[in-house]
Structures are given as C-alpha cells and as structure tokens.
C-alpha positions as CSV (number, residue, x, y, z in Angstrom):
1,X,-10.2,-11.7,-7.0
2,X,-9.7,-10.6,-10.4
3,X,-6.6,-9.0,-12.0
4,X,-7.3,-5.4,-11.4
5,X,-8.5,-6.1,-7.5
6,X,-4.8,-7.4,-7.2
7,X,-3.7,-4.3,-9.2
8,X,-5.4,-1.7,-6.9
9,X,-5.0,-4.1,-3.3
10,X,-0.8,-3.8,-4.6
11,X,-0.9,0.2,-5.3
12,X,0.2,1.0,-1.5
13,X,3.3,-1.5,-2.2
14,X,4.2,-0.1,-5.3
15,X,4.1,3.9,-4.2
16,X,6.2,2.5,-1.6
17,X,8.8,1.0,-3.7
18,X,8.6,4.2,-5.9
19,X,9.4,6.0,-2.5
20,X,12.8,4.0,-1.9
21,X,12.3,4.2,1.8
22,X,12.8,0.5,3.4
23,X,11.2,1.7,6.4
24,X,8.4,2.1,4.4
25,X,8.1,-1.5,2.1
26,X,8.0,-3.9,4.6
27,X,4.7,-2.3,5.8
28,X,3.1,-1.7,2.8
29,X,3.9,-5.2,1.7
30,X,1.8,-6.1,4.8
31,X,-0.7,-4.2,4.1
32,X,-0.9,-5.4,0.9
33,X,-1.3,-9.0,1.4
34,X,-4.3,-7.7,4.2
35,X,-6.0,-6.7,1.4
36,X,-5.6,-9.6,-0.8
37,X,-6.5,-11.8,1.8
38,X,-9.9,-9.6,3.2
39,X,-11.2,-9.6,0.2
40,X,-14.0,-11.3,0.7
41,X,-14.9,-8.8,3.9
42,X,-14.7,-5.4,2.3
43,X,-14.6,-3.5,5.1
44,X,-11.9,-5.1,6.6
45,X,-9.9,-5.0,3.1
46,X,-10.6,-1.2,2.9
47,X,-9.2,-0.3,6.2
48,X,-5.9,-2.3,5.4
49,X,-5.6,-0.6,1.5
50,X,-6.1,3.1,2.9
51,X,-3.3,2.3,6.0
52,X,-0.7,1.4,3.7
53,X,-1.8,4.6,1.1
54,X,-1.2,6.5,4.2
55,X,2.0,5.1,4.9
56,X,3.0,4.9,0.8
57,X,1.7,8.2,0.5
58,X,4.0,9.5,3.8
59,X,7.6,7.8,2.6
60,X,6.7,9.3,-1.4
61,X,6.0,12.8,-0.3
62,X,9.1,12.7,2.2
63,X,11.1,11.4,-1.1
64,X,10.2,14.1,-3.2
65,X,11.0,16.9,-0.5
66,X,14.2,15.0,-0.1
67,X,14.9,15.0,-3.5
C-alpha cells in the first residue's frame, strides 16, 4: 500500500480523534488497522473503512450538536 491508501484507510481514526469521544477511538483505530491489513482483499478492506466512517461519522456529528 502506497502513502495515500494509508491516508484514506486512517480517515475514520482521524474524524474520530477530531470528535474527542474515547468511546469512539478505540474502534476506529480497529477499524483502521482492518483496513490496512485487508488490503490486498478489497472487499473485505471496504467493509472495515465504511464501519468505522459510520462510527467516526456518529461520535463527530454528536460533537458538534454537543458543542
């Protein structure tokens, strides 16, 4: 994998860390590392980004209604 396939496979970690929520890290972390390491079976890897975007996406929005 290539610099920007880390980059995007990291993007659920990073909104999460954005969001502030620790609920929320730990799983996107996961999620993360999934990716990275299924990325040689796409499909697989794809499933694993868009669950921790969900999540990410989840613990942002709740930050900015919070805030």
């Amino acid at each position: 994998m290539d610099v920007l396939q880390i980059s995007i496979a990291l993007m659920p970690f990073l909104l999460a860390l954005m969001s502030r929520m620790g609920k929320a890290i730990v799983p996107c972390l996961l999620t993360s590392l999934f990716t990275v390491l299924l990325g040689g079976e796409p499909h697989r890897a794809v499933v694993a980004w868009c669950v921790g975007m969900l999540i990410s996406a989840v613990a942002f929005r709740e930050r900015l209604r919070a805030g």
